[in-house]
PDB file of C-alpha atoms in Angstrom:
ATOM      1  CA  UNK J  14       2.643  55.923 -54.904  1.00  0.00           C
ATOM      2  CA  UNK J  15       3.806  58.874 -52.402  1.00  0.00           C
ATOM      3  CA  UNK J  16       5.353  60.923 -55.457  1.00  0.00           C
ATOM      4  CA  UNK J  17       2.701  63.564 -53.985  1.00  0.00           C
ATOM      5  CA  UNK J  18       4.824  64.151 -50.691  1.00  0.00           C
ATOM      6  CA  UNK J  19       7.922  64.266 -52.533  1.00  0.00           C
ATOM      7  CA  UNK J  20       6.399  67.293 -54.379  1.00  0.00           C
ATOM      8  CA  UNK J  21       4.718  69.007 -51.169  1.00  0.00           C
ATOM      9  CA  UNK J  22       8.364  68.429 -49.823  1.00  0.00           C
ATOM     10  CA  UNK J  23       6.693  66.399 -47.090  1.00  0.00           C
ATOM     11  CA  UNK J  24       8.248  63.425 -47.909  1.00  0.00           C
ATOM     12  CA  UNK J  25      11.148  63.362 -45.076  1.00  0.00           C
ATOM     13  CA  UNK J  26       8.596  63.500 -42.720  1.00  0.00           C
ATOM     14  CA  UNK J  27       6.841  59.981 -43.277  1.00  0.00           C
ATOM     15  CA  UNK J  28       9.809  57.720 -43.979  1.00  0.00           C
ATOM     16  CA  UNK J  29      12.533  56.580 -42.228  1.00  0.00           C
ATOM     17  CA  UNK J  30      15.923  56.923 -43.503  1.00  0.00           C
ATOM     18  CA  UNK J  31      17.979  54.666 -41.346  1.00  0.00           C
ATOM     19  CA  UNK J  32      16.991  51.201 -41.191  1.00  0.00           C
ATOM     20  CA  UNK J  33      19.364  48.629 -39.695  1.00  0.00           C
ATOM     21  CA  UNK J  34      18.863  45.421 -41.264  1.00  0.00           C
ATOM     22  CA  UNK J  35      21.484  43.546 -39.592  1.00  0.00           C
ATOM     23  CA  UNK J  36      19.185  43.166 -37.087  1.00  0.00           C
ATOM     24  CA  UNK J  37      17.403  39.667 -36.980  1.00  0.00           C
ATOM     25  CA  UNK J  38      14.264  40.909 -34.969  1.00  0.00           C
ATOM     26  CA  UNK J  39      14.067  43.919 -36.198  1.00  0.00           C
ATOM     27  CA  UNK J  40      13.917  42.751 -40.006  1.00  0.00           C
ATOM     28  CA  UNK J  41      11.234  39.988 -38.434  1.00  0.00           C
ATOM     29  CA  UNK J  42       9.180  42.651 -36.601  1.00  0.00           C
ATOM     30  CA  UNK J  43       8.878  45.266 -40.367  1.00  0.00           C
ATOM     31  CA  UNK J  44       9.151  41.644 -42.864  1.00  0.00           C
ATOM     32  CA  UNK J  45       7.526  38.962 -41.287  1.00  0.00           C
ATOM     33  CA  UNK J  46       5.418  39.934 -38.547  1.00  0.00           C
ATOM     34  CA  UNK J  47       2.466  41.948 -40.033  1.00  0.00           C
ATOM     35  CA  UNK J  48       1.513  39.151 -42.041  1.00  0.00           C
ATOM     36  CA  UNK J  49       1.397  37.109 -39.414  1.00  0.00           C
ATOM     37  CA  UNK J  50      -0.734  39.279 -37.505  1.00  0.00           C
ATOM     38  CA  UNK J  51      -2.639  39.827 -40.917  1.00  0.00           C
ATOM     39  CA  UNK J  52      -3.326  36.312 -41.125  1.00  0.00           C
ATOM     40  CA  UNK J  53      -4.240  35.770 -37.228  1.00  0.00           C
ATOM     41  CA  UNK J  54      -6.982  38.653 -37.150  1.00  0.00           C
ATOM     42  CA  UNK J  55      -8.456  37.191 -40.107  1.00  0.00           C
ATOM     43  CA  UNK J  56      -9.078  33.684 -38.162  1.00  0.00           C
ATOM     44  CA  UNK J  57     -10.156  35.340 -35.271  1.00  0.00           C
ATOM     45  CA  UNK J  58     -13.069  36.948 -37.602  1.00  0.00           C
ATOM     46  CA  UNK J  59     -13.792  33.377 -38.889  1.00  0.00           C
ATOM     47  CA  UNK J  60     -13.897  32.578 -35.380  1.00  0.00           C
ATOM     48  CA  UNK J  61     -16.499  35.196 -34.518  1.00  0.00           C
ATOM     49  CA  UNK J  62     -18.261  34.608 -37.976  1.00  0.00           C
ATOM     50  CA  UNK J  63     -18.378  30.945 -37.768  1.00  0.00           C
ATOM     51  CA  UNK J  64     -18.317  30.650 -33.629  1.00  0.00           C
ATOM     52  CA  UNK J  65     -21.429  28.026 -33.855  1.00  0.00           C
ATOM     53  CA  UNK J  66     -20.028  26.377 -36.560  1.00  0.00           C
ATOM     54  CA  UNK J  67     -16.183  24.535 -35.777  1.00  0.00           C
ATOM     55  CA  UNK J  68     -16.388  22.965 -39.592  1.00  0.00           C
ATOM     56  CA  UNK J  69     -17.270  26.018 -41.561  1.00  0.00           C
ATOM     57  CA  UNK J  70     -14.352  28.021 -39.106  1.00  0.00           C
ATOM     58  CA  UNK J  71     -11.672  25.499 -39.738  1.00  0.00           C
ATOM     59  CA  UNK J  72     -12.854  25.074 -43.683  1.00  0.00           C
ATOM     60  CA  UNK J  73     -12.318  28.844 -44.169  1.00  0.00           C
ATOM     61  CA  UNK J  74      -8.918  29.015 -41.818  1.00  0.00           C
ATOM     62  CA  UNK J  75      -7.711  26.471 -43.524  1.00  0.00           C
ATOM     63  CA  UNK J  76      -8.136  27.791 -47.371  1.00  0.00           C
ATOM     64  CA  UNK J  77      -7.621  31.265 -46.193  1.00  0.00           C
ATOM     65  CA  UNK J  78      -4.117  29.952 -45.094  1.00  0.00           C
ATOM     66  CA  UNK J  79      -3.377  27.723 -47.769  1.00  0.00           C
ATOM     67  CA  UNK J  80      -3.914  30.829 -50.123  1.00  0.00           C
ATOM     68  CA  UNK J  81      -1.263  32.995 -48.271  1.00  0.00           C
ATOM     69  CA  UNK J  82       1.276  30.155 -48.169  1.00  0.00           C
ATOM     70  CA  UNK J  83       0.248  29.449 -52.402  1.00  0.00           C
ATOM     71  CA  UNK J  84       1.180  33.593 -52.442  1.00  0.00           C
ATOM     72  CA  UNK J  85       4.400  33.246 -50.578  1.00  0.00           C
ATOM     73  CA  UNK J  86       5.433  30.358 -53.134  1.00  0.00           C
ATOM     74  CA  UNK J  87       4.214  32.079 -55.969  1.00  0.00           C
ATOM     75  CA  UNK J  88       7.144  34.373 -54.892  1.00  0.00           C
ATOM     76  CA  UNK J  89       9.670  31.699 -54.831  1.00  0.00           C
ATOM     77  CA  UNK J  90       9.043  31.098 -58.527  1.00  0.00           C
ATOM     78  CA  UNK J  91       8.719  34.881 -59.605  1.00  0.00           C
ATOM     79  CA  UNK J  92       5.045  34.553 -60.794  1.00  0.00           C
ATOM     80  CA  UNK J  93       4.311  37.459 -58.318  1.00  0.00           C
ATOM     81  CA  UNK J  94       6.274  39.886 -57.029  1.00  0.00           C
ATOM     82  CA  UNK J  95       8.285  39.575 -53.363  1.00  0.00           C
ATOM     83  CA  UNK J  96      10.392  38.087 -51.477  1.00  0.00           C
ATOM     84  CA  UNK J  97      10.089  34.100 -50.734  1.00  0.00           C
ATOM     85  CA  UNK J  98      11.148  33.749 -47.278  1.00  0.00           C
ATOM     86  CA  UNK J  99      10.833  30.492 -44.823  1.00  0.00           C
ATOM     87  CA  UNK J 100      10.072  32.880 -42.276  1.00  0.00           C
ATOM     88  CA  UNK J 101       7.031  33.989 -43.562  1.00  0.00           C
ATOM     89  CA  UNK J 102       5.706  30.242 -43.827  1.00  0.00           C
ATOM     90  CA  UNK J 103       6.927  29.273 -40.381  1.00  0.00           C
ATOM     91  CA  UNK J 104       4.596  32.774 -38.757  1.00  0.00           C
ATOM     92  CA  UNK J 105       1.211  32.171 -41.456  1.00  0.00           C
ATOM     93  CA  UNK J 106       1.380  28.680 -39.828  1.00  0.00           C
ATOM     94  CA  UNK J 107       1.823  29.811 -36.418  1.00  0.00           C
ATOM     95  CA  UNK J 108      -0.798  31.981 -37.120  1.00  0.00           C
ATOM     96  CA  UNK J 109      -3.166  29.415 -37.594  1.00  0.00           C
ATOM     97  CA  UNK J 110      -2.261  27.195 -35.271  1.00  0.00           C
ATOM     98  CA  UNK J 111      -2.666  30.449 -32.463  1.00  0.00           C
ATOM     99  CA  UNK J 112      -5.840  30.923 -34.425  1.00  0.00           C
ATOM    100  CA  UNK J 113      -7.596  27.340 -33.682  1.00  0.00           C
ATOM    101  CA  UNK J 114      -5.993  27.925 -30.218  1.00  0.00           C
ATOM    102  CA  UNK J 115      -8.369  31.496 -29.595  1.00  0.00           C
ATOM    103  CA  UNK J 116     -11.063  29.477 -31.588  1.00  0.00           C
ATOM    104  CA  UNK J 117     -11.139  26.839 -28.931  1.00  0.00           C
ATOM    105  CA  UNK J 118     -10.951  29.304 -25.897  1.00  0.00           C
ATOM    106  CA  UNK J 119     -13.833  31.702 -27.435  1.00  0.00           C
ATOM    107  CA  UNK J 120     -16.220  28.362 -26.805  1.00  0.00           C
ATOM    108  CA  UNK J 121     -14.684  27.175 -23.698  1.00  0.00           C
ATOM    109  CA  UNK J 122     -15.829  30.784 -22.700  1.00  0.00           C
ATOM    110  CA  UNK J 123     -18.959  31.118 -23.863  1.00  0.00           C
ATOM    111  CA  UNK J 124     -20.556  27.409 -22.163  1.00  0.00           C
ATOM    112  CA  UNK J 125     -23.121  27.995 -19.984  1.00  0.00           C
ATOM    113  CA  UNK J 126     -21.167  26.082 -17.205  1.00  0.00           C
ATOM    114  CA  UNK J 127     -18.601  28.193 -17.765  1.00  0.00           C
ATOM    115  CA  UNK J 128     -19.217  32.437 -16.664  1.00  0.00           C
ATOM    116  CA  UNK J 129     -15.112  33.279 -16.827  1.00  0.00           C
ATOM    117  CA  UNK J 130     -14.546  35.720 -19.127  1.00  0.00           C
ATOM    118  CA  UNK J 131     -11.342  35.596 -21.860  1.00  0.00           C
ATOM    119  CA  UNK J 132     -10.112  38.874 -19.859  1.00  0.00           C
TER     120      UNK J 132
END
């Protein structure tokens, strides 16, 4: 995919050579994280698609998680390419779960009884 850096000679520039791995966090924060967060921006923008409507927001949350967890499986059994980890289950349903949470507080803050901002 970057062959074209390699043959501008740019490639030393734009990746990193040393990596440790031995690192639990750190291998979290570049493997498992950005899914995650993937996965948790995508329910907030149900959230804000479907703020009016809590059935149609937890329908699509739901699937749309159900999907990525039917991906990371997939991997388990070599039918796609990757790397099955428990990890990656454990954040996708954290990520739902902090989803519904900033579902929930997006219409405590928008009642009319209610003025205080999410901020």
């Amino acid at each position: 995919m970057f062959s074209w850096l390699r043959f501008l000679n740019l490639e030393k520039y734009f990746t990193q050579n040393t990596f440790n791995s031995n690192s639990t966090f750190l291998s979290f924060c570049v493997y498992s994280l950005p899914n995650g967060l993937w996965s948790f921006s995508a329910i907030l923008l149900f959230g804000i698609v479907w703020k009016n409507s809590i059935r149609h927001f937890l329908f699509f949350s739901i699937v749309f998680t159900l999907v990525n967890l039917l991906f990371e499986f997939l991997q388990l059994f070599n039918v796609i390419p990757g790397t099955f980890d428990f990890i990656d289950i454990l954040v996708l349903l954290i990520s739902l779960l902090a989803g519904i949470f900033a579902y929930k507080q997006l219409l405590k803050g928008d009642s009319y009884e209610s003025k205080k901002t999410l901020w």
